[in-house]
Amino acid sequence: AVAEQCGVMPTALITGASRGLGRALADSLAGERWRLVLDARTAADLDAVAAHLIARGTDVVAVAGDVTDPGHRRDLAAAVGDRLDLLVLNASCLGTSPLPPLGGYDLDALRRVLETNTVAPLALTQLVLSGLRAAAGTVLAISSDAAVAAYPGWGGYGASKAALDQLANVLGAEEPGLRVYAVDPGDMRTRMHAEAFPGEDISDRPEPETVVPALRRLLAADLPSGRYIAAELAGPADSELPRPADAGPATPASVQPAGPTEVERTGPVGAGPAARATAEPAGPTEVERAGPAEARPAGATA
C-alpha cells in the first residue's frame, strides 16, 4: 500500500510459487501490477508459471532452487533489491508419507521438515529484512491448524508450523514497523494434501484460489500482526474483521499475545493440568469448534 501511494510498483517475494496457494496468490497480485519474485524447487514448473504471468504483462523474476540452500536464498534476496513490500513464506515440506507417529519418526526426516518449514523462512526473512523495513512491508507466513491441534501423524509437520507461528509472533513484536501474519489457510486441494492422505480422494477440498480473497483482505486491511484463520477473514467487504487468534480481548497482538501472559499468571510450566488450563491459546479452541481432533488438519499447503 505504501508503494502504491508513492507511485512505486510494489514487490512481492513468494516461495513455493509454482503450484497451490503460492501460484494462486501470485496470479492474483499480477492482476494489480505487482512486481513478483517467485521461488520453487522445480525449474520447469516455475518457468511455466512465470511465462504465463509475463504474457499478462507482469514483471516477474523466477529463481528456481531449494529454500534450504543458503546460496539460493541469497539469489532471491538479490532479485528483490532494496525494497520489499510483501514476503510470502509458503514453501513447505510435509515430511514422510504416509505420516508417521512420533514414536517412529525418522529424525533425519524431521530435521528436513524443520529446516524447510522453520529455519529457511527465518533465514530468508533475515536477508530481506532491510528491504521490508524500507517499505514498511508485510510478512505472510502460511501456517496450518496442525500447528495448534493434536492430530496423530502430524507431529513433525505440526511442530514445524508451530515454530513458524512463534517466529512470526515474535518478529511482529520486534518489528513494529512491519505487519507480520501467520495464516491458517484451511483445507485445500493441493499436491501436498494428497501426499498427506495417499490413496484418498481429496476432490472435495476447495481449490487454493478460494483462499486468496481472504489473504488479500488481510493484506488490504492492515490488521495488527498476529495469527489469523483464513475462513474467519472471508466474507463481505463490509463485514467485521477478526482479531488475531492469539490475542486477548484487550491486548494488542503487536505488543503481547494472551498465551504467555496467562502462563506467567498461572505459575511454572511444570504446574498441574488445572493450573495450565487457562494458558491454552485460542487456536485449539477454534479447532475444537470445527470438529474432533481426529478430523483432517487444514493448511497442508504446497
PDB file of C-alpha atoms in Angstrom:
ATOM      1  CA  ALA A   1       0.000   0.000   0.000  1.00  0.00           C
ATOM      2  CA  VAL A   2       2.869   2.378   0.820  1.00  0.00           C
ATOM      3  CA  ALA A   3       4.489   1.669  -2.547  1.00  0.00           C
ATOM      4  CA  GLU A   4       1.228   2.338  -4.399  1.00  0.00           C
ATOM      5  CA  GLN A   5       0.794   5.652  -2.572  1.00  0.00           C
ATOM      6  CA  CYS A   6       4.305   6.674  -3.634  1.00  0.00           C
ATOM      7  CA  GLY A   7       3.696   5.659  -7.242  1.00  0.00           C
ATOM      8  CA  VAL A   8       6.191   2.779  -7.000  1.00  0.00           C
ATOM      9  CA  MET A   9       5.344  -0.702  -8.246  1.00  0.00           C
ATOM     10  CA  PRO A  10       5.178  -2.896  -5.120  1.00  0.00           C
ATOM     11  CA  THR A  11       7.367  -6.007  -4.961  1.00  0.00           C
ATOM     12  CA  ALA A  12       6.378  -9.390  -3.552  1.00  0.00           C
ATOM     13  CA  LEU A  13       8.621 -12.398  -2.939  1.00  0.00           C
ATOM     14  CA  ILE A  14       6.647 -15.665  -2.879  1.00  0.00           C
ATOM     15  CA  THR A  15       8.237 -19.006  -2.066  1.00  0.00           C
ATOM     16  CA  GLY A  16       6.619 -22.198  -3.296  1.00  0.00           C
ATOM     17  CA  ALA A  17       5.050 -20.302  -6.189  1.00  0.00           C
ATOM     18  CA  SER A  18       4.882 -22.991  -8.872  1.00  0.00           C
ATOM     19  CA  ARG A  19       1.619 -24.521  -7.657  1.00  0.00           C
ATOM     20  CA  GLY A  20      -1.031 -24.437  -4.951  1.00  0.00           C
ATOM     21  CA  LEU A  21      -1.613 -21.368  -2.844  1.00  0.00           C
ATOM     22  CA  GLY A  22       1.657 -19.703  -3.852  1.00  0.00           C
ATOM     23  CA  ARG A  23       0.760 -19.806  -7.515  1.00  0.00           C
ATOM     24  CA  ALA A  24      -2.815 -18.649  -6.851  1.00  0.00           C
ATOM     25  CA  LEU A  25      -1.631 -15.655  -4.842  1.00  0.00           C
ATOM     26  CA  ALA A  26       0.960 -14.744  -7.481  1.00  0.00           C
ATOM     27  CA  ASP A  27      -1.738 -14.814 -10.136  1.00  0.00           C
ATOM     28  CA  SER A  28      -3.928 -12.519  -8.042  1.00  0.00           C
ATOM     29  CA  LEU A  29      -1.155  -9.987  -7.373  1.00  0.00           C
ATOM     30  CA  ALA A  30      -0.184  -9.994 -11.047  1.00  0.00           C
ATOM     31  CA  GLY A  31      -3.619  -8.608 -11.831  1.00  0.00           C
ATOM     32  CA  GLU A  32      -2.800  -5.500  -9.807  1.00  0.00           C
ATOM     33  CA  ARG A  33       0.613  -4.659 -11.272  1.00  0.00           C
ATOM     34  CA  TRP A  34       2.875  -6.118  -8.617  1.00  0.00           C
ATOM     35  CA  ARG A  35       6.480  -6.971  -9.397  1.00  0.00           C
ATOM     36  CA  LEU A  36       6.904 -10.627  -8.460  1.00  0.00           C
ATOM     37  CA  VAL A  37       9.997 -12.562  -7.388  1.00  0.00           C
ATOM     38  CA  LEU A  38       8.984 -16.219  -7.441  1.00  0.00           C
ATOM     39  CA  ASP A  39      10.658 -19.308  -5.999  1.00  0.00           C
ATOM     40  CA  ALA A  40      10.083 -23.033  -6.473  1.00  0.00           C
ATOM     41  CA  ARG A  41      12.205 -26.161  -6.465  1.00  0.00           C
ATOM     42  CA  THR A  42      11.299 -27.363  -9.964  1.00  0.00           C
ATOM     43  CA  ALA A  43      12.578 -25.017 -12.668  1.00  0.00           C
ATOM     44  CA  ALA A  44      10.256 -26.270 -15.416  1.00  0.00           C
ATOM     45  CA  ASP A  45       7.131 -25.719 -13.304  1.00  0.00           C
ATOM     46  CA  LEU A  46       8.290 -22.301 -12.150  1.00  0.00           C
ATOM     47  CA  ASP A  47       9.204 -21.216 -15.674  1.00  0.00           C
ATOM     48  CA  ALA A  48       5.723 -22.174 -16.879  1.00  0.00           C
ATOM     49  CA  VAL A  49       4.118 -20.001 -14.199  1.00  0.00           C
ATOM     50  CA  ALA A  50       6.476 -17.121 -14.968  1.00  0.00           C
ATOM     51  CA  ALA A  51       5.752 -17.347 -18.704  1.00  0.00           C
ATOM     52  CA  HIS A  52       2.013 -17.208 -18.027  1.00  0.00           C
ATOM     53  CA  LEU A  53       2.359 -14.128 -15.832  1.00  0.00           C
ATOM     54  CA  ILE A  54       4.800 -12.361 -18.172  1.00  0.00           C
ATOM     55  CA  ALA A  55       2.341 -12.868 -21.014  1.00  0.00           C
ATOM     56  CA  ARG A  56      -0.124 -10.850 -18.924  1.00  0.00           C
ATOM     57  CA  GLY A  57       2.362  -8.007 -18.683  1.00  0.00           C
ATOM     58  CA  THR A  58       3.681  -8.782 -15.196  1.00  0.00           C
ATOM     59  CA  ASP A  59       7.263  -8.015 -14.169  1.00  0.00           C
ATOM     60  CA  VAL A  60       8.441 -11.449 -12.974  1.00  0.00           C
ATOM     61  CA  VAL A  61      11.793 -12.749 -11.759  1.00  0.00           C
ATOM     62  CA  ALA A  62      11.750 -16.544 -11.427  1.00  0.00           C
ATOM     63  CA  VAL A  63      14.518 -18.055  -9.287  1.00  0.00           C
ATOM     64  CA  ALA A  64      14.407 -21.848  -9.091  1.00  0.00           C
ATOM     65  CA  GLY A  65      16.032 -23.588  -6.165  1.00  0.00           C
ATOM     66  CA  ASP A  66      15.599 -25.012  -2.687  1.00  0.00           C
ATOM     67  CA  VAL A  67      14.882 -22.555   0.135  1.00  0.00           C
ATOM     68  CA  THR A  68      17.124 -24.599   2.428  1.00  0.00           C
ATOM     69  CA  ASP A  69      20.112 -23.689   0.228  1.00  0.00           C
ATOM     70  CA  PRO A  70      21.845 -20.525   1.524  1.00  0.00           C
ATOM     71  CA  GLY A  71      23.073 -19.643  -1.967  1.00  0.00           C
ATOM     72  CA  HIS A  72      19.548 -19.823  -3.348  1.00  0.00           C
ATOM     73  CA  ARG A  73      18.263 -17.586  -0.569  1.00  0.00           C
ATOM     74  CA  ARG A  74      20.964 -15.044  -1.395  1.00  0.00           C
ATOM     75  CA  ASP A  75      19.874 -15.146  -5.042  1.00  0.00           C
ATOM     76  CA  LEU A  76      16.293 -14.435  -4.008  1.00  0.00           C
ATOM     77  CA  ALA A  77      17.359 -11.522  -1.833  1.00  0.00           C
ATOM     78  CA  ALA A  78      19.442 -10.092  -4.685  1.00  0.00           C
ATOM     79  CA  ALA A  79      16.481 -10.363  -7.057  1.00  0.00           C
ATOM     80  CA  VAL A  80      14.290  -8.425  -4.605  1.00  0.00           C
ATOM     81  CA  GLY A  81      16.579  -5.388  -4.439  1.00  0.00           C
ATOM     82  CA  ASP A  82      16.453  -2.631  -1.824  1.00  0.00           C
ATOM     83  CA  ARG A  83      12.710  -2.691  -1.156  1.00  0.00           C
ATOM     84  CA  LEU A  84      10.226  -5.472  -0.409  1.00  0.00           C
ATOM     85  CA  ASP A  85       6.543  -4.836   0.213  1.00  0.00           C
ATOM     86  CA  LEU A  86       5.423  -8.432   0.760  1.00  0.00           C
ATOM     87  CA  LEU A  87       7.253 -11.619   1.763  1.00  0.00           C
ATOM     88  CA  VAL A  88       5.138 -14.774   1.471  1.00  0.00           C
ATOM     89  CA  LEU A  89       6.677 -17.756   3.276  1.00  0.00           C
ATOM     90  CA  ASN A  90       4.716 -20.508   1.568  1.00  0.00           C
ATOM     91  CA  ALA A  91       7.248 -23.209   0.586  1.00  0.00           C
ATOM     92  CA  SER A  92       6.718 -26.252   2.810  1.00  0.00           C
ATOM     93  CA  CYS A  93       7.840 -29.827   3.304  1.00  0.00           C
ATOM     94  CA  LEU A  94       5.314 -32.386   4.522  1.00  0.00           C
ATOM     95  CA  GLY A  95       7.887 -34.994   5.519  1.00  0.00           C
ATOM     96  CA  THR A  96       7.436 -38.749   5.355  1.00  0.00           C
ATOM     97  CA  SER A  97       4.269 -40.017   3.660  1.00  0.00           C
ATOM     98  CA  PRO A  98       2.223 -41.746   4.996  1.00  0.00           C
ATOM     99  CA  LEU A  99       2.574 -39.523   8.045  1.00  0.00           C
ATOM    100  CA  PRO A 100       4.309 -41.488  10.834  1.00  0.00           C
ATOM    101  CA  PRO A 101       3.640 -41.396  14.583  1.00  0.00           C
ATOM    102  CA  LEU A 102       6.254 -39.587  16.626  1.00  0.00           C
ATOM    103  CA  GLY A 103       7.374 -42.826  18.255  1.00  0.00           C
ATOM    104  CA  GLY A 104       8.751 -43.996  14.926  1.00  0.00           C
ATOM    105  CA  TYR A 105       9.542 -40.649  13.259  1.00  0.00           C
ATOM    106  CA  ASP A 106      12.846 -40.710  11.398  1.00  0.00           C
ATOM    107  CA  LEU A 107      14.892 -37.917  12.928  1.00  0.00           C
ATOM    108  CA  ASP A 108      16.720 -37.058   9.724  1.00  0.00           C
ATOM    109  CA  ALA A 109      13.340 -36.610   8.024  1.00  0.00           C
ATOM    110  CA  LEU A 110      12.219 -34.396  10.918  1.00  0.00           C
ATOM    111  CA  ARG A 111      15.321 -32.241  10.539  1.00  0.00           C
ATOM    112  CA  ARG A 112      14.498 -31.746   6.841  1.00  0.00           C
ATOM    113  CA  VAL A 113      10.948 -30.682   7.713  1.00  0.00           C
ATOM    114  CA  LEU A 114      12.160 -28.208  10.330  1.00  0.00           C
ATOM    115  CA  GLU A 115      14.876 -26.892   8.018  1.00  0.00           C
ATOM    116  CA  THR A 116      12.350 -26.216   5.236  1.00  0.00           C
ATOM    117  CA  ASN A 117       9.361 -25.016   7.244  1.00  0.00           C
ATOM    118  CA  THR A 118      11.046 -23.145  10.094  1.00  0.00           C
ATOM    119  CA  VAL A 119      14.756 -22.429   9.660  1.00  0.00           C
ATOM    120  CA  ALA A 120      14.710 -21.453   5.965  1.00  0.00           C
ATOM    121  CA  PRO A 121      11.824 -18.973   6.373  1.00  0.00           C
ATOM    122  CA  LEU A 122      13.694 -17.203   9.176  1.00  0.00           C
ATOM    123  CA  ALA A 123      16.951 -17.214   7.221  1.00  0.00           C
ATOM    124  CA  LEU A 124      15.251 -15.707   4.164  1.00  0.00           C
ATOM    125  CA  THR A 125      13.472 -13.120   6.303  1.00  0.00           C
ATOM    126  CA  GLN A 126      16.801 -12.069   7.797  1.00  0.00           C
ATOM    127  CA  LEU A 127      18.239 -11.487   4.325  1.00  0.00           C
ATOM    128  CA  VAL A 128      15.370  -9.263   3.147  1.00  0.00           C
ATOM    129  CA  LEU A 129      14.571  -7.563   6.448  1.00  0.00           C
ATOM    130  CA  SER A 130      16.170  -4.269   5.457  1.00  0.00           C
ATOM    131  CA  GLY A 131      14.028  -4.192   2.313  1.00  0.00           C
ATOM    132  CA  LEU A 132      10.906  -4.933   4.344  1.00  0.00           C
ATOM    133  CA  ARG A 133      11.763  -2.123   6.734  1.00  0.00           C
ATOM    134  CA  ALA A 134      12.337   0.289   3.852  1.00  0.00           C
ATOM    135  CA  ALA A 135       8.864  -0.464   2.504  1.00  0.00           C
ATOM    136  CA  ALA A 136       7.104  -0.804   5.872  1.00  0.00           C
ATOM    137  CA  GLY A 137       6.238  -4.179   4.391  1.00  0.00           C
ATOM    138  CA  THR A 138       4.338  -7.322   5.327  1.00  0.00           C
ATOM    139  CA  VAL A 139       5.425 -10.870   6.114  1.00  0.00           C
ATOM    140  CA  LEU A 140       2.842 -13.574   5.438  1.00  0.00           C
ATOM    141  CA  ALA A 141       3.763 -16.989   6.865  1.00  0.00           C
ATOM    142  CA  ILE A 142       1.496 -19.818   5.721  1.00  0.00           C
ATOM    143  CA  SER A 143       0.679 -21.967   8.744  1.00  0.00           C
ATOM    144  CA  SER A 144      -1.706 -24.837   9.487  1.00  0.00           C
ATOM    145  CA  ASP A 145      -4.133 -25.867  12.191  1.00  0.00           C
ATOM    146  CA  ALA A 146      -1.757 -28.790  12.712  1.00  0.00           C
ATOM    147  CA  ALA A 147       0.353 -26.146  14.499  1.00  0.00           C
ATOM    148  CA  VAL A 148      -2.182 -25.901  17.324  1.00  0.00           C
ATOM    149  CA  ALA A 149      -4.073 -29.220  17.350  1.00  0.00           C
ATOM    150  CA  ALA A 150      -3.004 -32.766  18.259  1.00  0.00           C
ATOM    151  CA  TYR A 151      -3.535 -34.684  15.015  1.00  0.00           C
ATOM    152  CA  PRO A 152      -1.979 -38.175  15.093  1.00  0.00           C
ATOM    153  CA  GLY A 153       0.764 -38.419  12.469  1.00  0.00           C
ATOM    154  CA  TRP A 154       1.142 -34.670  12.101  1.00  0.00           C
ATOM    155  CA  GLY A 155       3.646 -34.167  14.919  1.00  0.00           C
ATOM    156  CA  GLY A 156       6.625 -33.342  12.706  1.00  0.00           C
ATOM    157  CA  TYR A 157       4.846 -31.025  10.277  1.00  0.00           C
ATOM    158  CA  GLY A 158       2.736 -29.510  13.060  1.00  0.00           C
ATOM    159  CA  ALA A 159       5.779 -28.809  15.215  1.00  0.00           C
ATOM    160  CA  SER A 160       7.493 -27.043  12.314  1.00  0.00           C
ATOM    161  CA  LYS A 161       4.442 -24.850  11.723  1.00  0.00           C
ATOM    162  CA  ALA A 162       4.021 -24.138  15.437  1.00  0.00           C
ATOM    163  CA  ALA A 163       7.611 -22.924  15.484  1.00  0.00           C
ATOM    164  CA  LEU A 164       6.955 -20.822  12.381  1.00  0.00           C
ATOM    165  CA  ASP A 165       3.916 -19.297  14.105  1.00  0.00           C
ATOM    166  CA  GLN A 166       6.038 -18.293  17.076  1.00  0.00           C
ATOM    167  CA  LEU A 167       8.772 -16.848  14.864  1.00  0.00           C
ATOM    168  CA  ALA A 168       6.115 -14.709  13.195  1.00  0.00           C
ATOM    169  CA  ASN A 169       4.629 -13.794  16.563  1.00  0.00           C
ATOM    170  CA  VAL A 170       7.955 -12.600  17.980  1.00  0.00           C
ATOM    171  CA  LEU A 171       9.048 -10.900  14.753  1.00  0.00           C
ATOM    172  CA  GLY A 172       5.835  -8.877  14.838  1.00  0.00           C
ATOM    173  CA  ALA A 173       6.698  -7.709  18.359  1.00  0.00           C
ATOM    174  CA  GLU A 174      10.312  -6.956  17.465  1.00  0.00           C
ATOM    175  CA  GLU A 175       9.463  -5.120  14.231  1.00  0.00           C
ATOM    176  CA  PRO A 176       6.502  -2.832  14.981  1.00  0.00           C
ATOM    177  CA  GLY A 177       7.019  -1.043  11.664  1.00  0.00           C
ATOM    178  CA  LEU A 178       6.078  -4.233   9.796  1.00  0.00           C
ATOM    179  CA  ARG A 179       2.939  -6.333   9.624  1.00  0.00           C
ATOM    180  CA  VAL A 180       3.755  -9.982  10.357  1.00  0.00           C
ATOM    181  CA  TYR A 181       0.979 -12.520   9.884  1.00  0.00           C
ATOM    182  CA  ALA A 182       0.766 -16.280  10.305  1.00  0.00           C
ATOM    183  CA  VAL A 183      -2.306 -17.587   8.491  1.00  0.00           C
ATOM    184  CA  ASP A 184      -4.009 -20.973   8.638  1.00  0.00           C
ATOM    185  CA  PRO A 185      -5.453 -21.307   5.113  1.00  0.00           C
ATOM    186  CA  GLY A 186      -7.672 -24.312   5.824  1.00  0.00           C
ATOM    187  CA  ASP A 187      -8.064 -27.463   3.753  1.00  0.00           C
ATOM    188  CA  MET A 188      -7.056 -27.101   0.119  1.00  0.00           C
ATOM    189  CA  ARG A 189      -6.841 -29.371  -2.893  1.00  0.00           C
ATOM    190  CA  THR A 190      -3.055 -29.416  -3.278  1.00  0.00           C
ATOM    191  CA  ARG A 191      -0.386 -31.978  -4.067  1.00  0.00           C
ATOM    192  CA  MET A 192       0.889 -31.808  -0.502  1.00  0.00           C
ATOM    193  CA  HIS A 193      -2.564 -32.537   0.873  1.00  0.00           C
ATOM    194  CA  ALA A 194      -2.822 -35.504  -1.470  1.00  0.00           C
ATOM    195  CA  GLU A 195       0.533 -36.775  -0.219  1.00  0.00           C
ATOM    196  CA  ALA A 196      -0.717 -36.467   3.349  1.00  0.00           C
ATOM    197  CA  PHE A 197      -3.652 -38.770   2.562  1.00  0.00           C
ATOM    198  CA  PRO A 198      -2.274 -41.257  -0.001  1.00  0.00           C
ATOM    199  CA  GLY A 199      -4.936 -43.189  -1.820  1.00  0.00           C
ATOM    200  CA  GLU A 200      -7.769 -40.935  -0.629  1.00  0.00           C
ATOM    201  CA  ASP A 201      -9.982 -38.806  -2.821  1.00  0.00           C
ATOM    202  CA  ILE A 202      -9.426 -35.146  -1.876  1.00  0.00           C
ATOM    203  CA  SER A 203     -11.547 -33.709  -4.676  1.00  0.00           C
ATOM    204  CA  ASP A 204     -13.978 -32.360  -2.064  1.00  0.00           C
ATOM    205  CA  ARG A 205     -11.314 -29.943  -0.760  1.00  0.00           C
ATOM    206  CA  PRO A 206     -11.551 -26.361  -2.048  1.00  0.00           C
ATOM    207  CA  GLU A 207      -9.088 -25.108  -4.624  1.00  0.00           C
ATOM    208  CA  PRO A 208      -6.291 -22.808  -3.362  1.00  0.00           C
ATOM    209  CA  GLU A 209      -7.779 -19.943  -5.378  1.00  0.00           C
ATOM    210  CA  THR A 210     -10.713 -19.852  -2.948  1.00  0.00           C
ATOM    211  CA  VAL A 211      -8.375 -18.845  -0.096  1.00  0.00           C
ATOM    212  CA  VAL A 212      -6.762 -15.920  -1.927  1.00  0.00           C
ATOM    213  CA  PRO A 213      -9.588 -13.397  -1.294  1.00  0.00           C
ATOM    214  CA  ALA A 214      -9.154 -13.898   2.462  1.00  0.00           C
ATOM    215  CA  LEU A 215      -5.405 -13.291   2.180  1.00  0.00           C
ATOM    216  CA  ARG A 216      -5.943 -10.202   0.033  1.00  0.00           C
ATOM    217  CA  ARG A 217      -8.468  -8.879   2.552  1.00  0.00           C
ATOM    218  CA  LEU A 218      -5.947  -9.355   5.355  1.00  0.00           C
ATOM    219  CA  LEU A 219      -3.258  -7.520   3.396  1.00  0.00           C
ATOM    220  CA  ALA A 220      -5.570  -4.664   2.431  1.00  0.00           C
ATOM    221  CA  ALA A 221      -6.983  -4.182   5.938  1.00  0.00           C
ATOM    222  CA  ASP A 222      -3.605  -3.579   7.602  1.00  0.00           C
ATOM    223  CA  LEU A 223      -4.673  -5.555  10.668  1.00  0.00           C
ATOM    224  CA  PRO A 224      -2.390  -5.964  13.708  1.00  0.00           C
ATOM    225  CA  SER A 225       0.372  -8.535  13.476  1.00  0.00           C
ATOM    226  CA  GLY A 226      -0.692 -11.958  14.717  1.00  0.00           C
ATOM    227  CA  ARG A 227      -2.142 -15.331  13.750  1.00  0.00           C
ATOM    228  CA  TYR A 228      -5.280 -15.450  11.620  1.00  0.00           C
ATOM    229  CA  ILE A 229      -7.555 -18.130  10.171  1.00  0.00           C
ATOM    230  CA  ALA A 230      -8.474 -17.665   6.526  1.00  0.00           C
ATOM    231  CA  ALA A 231     -12.058 -18.855   6.985  1.00  0.00           C
ATOM    232  CA  GLU A 232     -12.622 -16.059   9.503  1.00  0.00           C
ATOM    233  CA  LEU A 233     -11.233 -13.477   7.076  1.00  0.00           C
ATOM    234  CA  ALA A 234     -13.639 -14.491   4.340  1.00  0.00           C
ATOM    235  CA  GLY A 235     -16.906 -12.650   3.908  1.00  0.00           C
ATOM    236  CA  PRO A 236     -18.361  -9.429   2.539  1.00  0.00           C
ATOM    237  CA  ALA A 237     -16.027  -6.452   2.317  1.00  0.00           C
ATOM    238  CA  ASP A 238     -18.077  -4.579   4.919  1.00  0.00           C
ATOM    239  CA  SER A 239     -18.175  -7.430   7.456  1.00  0.00           C
ATOM    240  CA  GLU A 240     -16.235  -7.155  10.692  1.00  0.00           C
ATOM    241  CA  LEU A 241     -12.661  -8.421  10.556  1.00  0.00           C
ATOM    242  CA  PRO A 242     -11.370 -10.749  13.288  1.00  0.00           C
ATOM    243  CA  ARG A 243      -8.692 -10.079  15.849  1.00  0.00           C
ATOM    244  CA  PRO A 244      -5.549 -12.213  15.753  1.00  0.00           C
ATOM    245  CA  ALA A 245      -6.300 -15.707  17.035  1.00  0.00           C
ATOM    246  CA  ASP A 246      -3.611 -15.454  19.708  1.00  0.00           C
ATOM    247  CA  ALA A 247      -4.553 -12.013  21.048  1.00  0.00           C
ATOM    248  CA  GLY A 248      -6.545 -11.433  24.222  1.00  0.00           C
ATOM    249  CA  PRO A 249      -9.618  -9.190  24.115  1.00  0.00           C
ATOM    250  CA  ALA A 250      -7.772  -6.071  25.216  1.00  0.00           C
ATOM    251  CA  THR A 251      -4.132  -6.825  24.355  1.00  0.00           C
ATOM    252  CA  PRO A 252      -2.690  -5.653  21.008  1.00  0.00           C
ATOM    253  CA  ALA A 253      -1.098  -8.572  19.167  1.00  0.00           C
ATOM    254  CA  SER A 254       1.893  -6.438  18.269  1.00  0.00           C
ATOM    255  CA  VAL A 255       2.678  -5.997  21.975  1.00  0.00           C
ATOM    256  CA  GLN A 256       1.995  -9.281  23.721  1.00  0.00           C
ATOM    257  CA  PRO A 257      -0.131 -12.347  22.854  1.00  0.00           C
ATOM    258  CA  ALA A 258      -2.503 -13.658  25.505  1.00  0.00           C
ATOM    259  CA  GLY A 259      -0.828 -17.054  25.989  1.00  0.00           C
ATOM    260  CA  PRO A 260       2.499 -16.151  27.659  1.00  0.00           C
ATOM    261  CA  THR A 261       0.836 -13.570  29.935  1.00  0.00           C
ATOM    262  CA  GLU A 262      -1.588 -16.193  31.212  1.00  0.00           C
ATOM    263  CA  VAL A 263       1.258 -18.682  31.693  1.00  0.00           C
ATOM    264  CA  GLU A 264       3.042 -16.132  33.862  1.00  0.00           C
ATOM    265  CA  ARG A 265      -0.115 -15.718  35.967  1.00  0.00           C
ATOM    266  CA  THR A 266      -0.705 -19.468  36.382  1.00  0.00           C
ATOM    267  CA  GLY A 267       2.826 -20.341  37.502  1.00  0.00           C
ATOM    268  CA  PRO A 268       5.650 -22.534  36.181  1.00  0.00           C
ATOM    269  CA  VAL A 269       5.315 -24.803  33.172  1.00  0.00           C
ATOM    270  CA  GLY A 270       5.612 -27.812  35.419  1.00  0.00           C
ATOM    271  CA  ALA A 271       2.363 -26.992  37.229  1.00  0.00           C
ATOM    272  CA  GLY A 272      -0.504 -29.461  37.073  1.00  0.00           C
ATOM    273  CA  PRO A 273      -3.139 -29.594  34.309  1.00  0.00           C
ATOM    274  CA  ALA A 274      -5.616 -27.422  36.195  1.00  0.00           C
ATOM    275  CA  ALA A 275      -3.074 -24.643  36.655  1.00  0.00           C
ATOM    276  CA  ARG A 276      -2.156 -24.739  32.984  1.00  0.00           C
ATOM    277  CA  ALA A 277      -5.679 -24.872  31.587  1.00  0.00           C
ATOM    278  CA  THR A 278      -6.049 -21.131  31.152  1.00  0.00           C
ATOM    279  CA  ALA A 279      -2.743 -20.934  29.317  1.00  0.00           C
ATOM    280  CA  GLU A 280      -4.149 -22.670  26.256  1.00  0.00           C
ATOM    281  CA  PRO A 281      -4.027 -20.425  23.160  1.00  0.00           C
ATOM    282  CA  ALA A 282      -7.173 -19.517  21.267  1.00  0.00           C
ATOM    283  CA  GLY A 283      -6.231 -21.620  18.216  1.00  0.00           C
ATOM    284  CA  PRO A 284      -7.061 -25.111  19.570  1.00  0.00           C
ATOM    285  CA  THR A 285     -10.412 -23.862  20.856  1.00  0.00           C
ATOM    286  CA  GLU A 286     -11.307 -22.872  17.324  1.00  0.00           C
ATOM    287  CA  VAL A 287     -10.155 -26.273  16.078  1.00  0.00           C
ATOM    288  CA  GLU A 288     -12.348 -27.947  18.693  1.00  0.00           C
ATOM    289  CA  ARG A 289     -15.310 -25.917  17.463  1.00  0.00           C
ATOM    290  CA  ALA A 290     -14.638 -27.192  13.949  1.00  0.00           C
ATOM    291  CA  GLY A 291     -14.758 -30.856  14.914  1.00  0.00           C
ATOM    292  CA  PRO A 292     -12.962 -33.669  16.764  1.00  0.00           C
ATOM    293  CA  ALA A 293      -9.194 -33.986  16.880  1.00  0.00           C
ATOM    294  CA  GLU A 294      -9.376 -36.966  14.548  1.00  0.00           C
ATOM    295  CA  ALA A 295     -10.577 -34.688  11.732  1.00  0.00           C
ATOM    296  CA  ARG A 296      -8.206 -33.910   8.897  1.00  0.00           C
ATOM    297  CA  PRO A 297      -5.996 -30.899   9.630  1.00  0.00           C
ATOM    298  CA  ALA A 298      -6.168 -27.835   7.466  1.00  0.00           C
ATOM    299  CA  GLY A 299      -3.390 -25.960   5.797  1.00  0.00           C
ATOM    300  CA  ALA A 300      -1.278 -28.671   4.174  1.00  0.00           C
ATOM    301  CA  THR A 301      -0.197 -26.190   1.578  1.00  0.00           C
ATOM    302  CA  ALA A 302       2.073 -26.680  -1.394  1.00  0.00           C
TER     303      ALA A 302
END
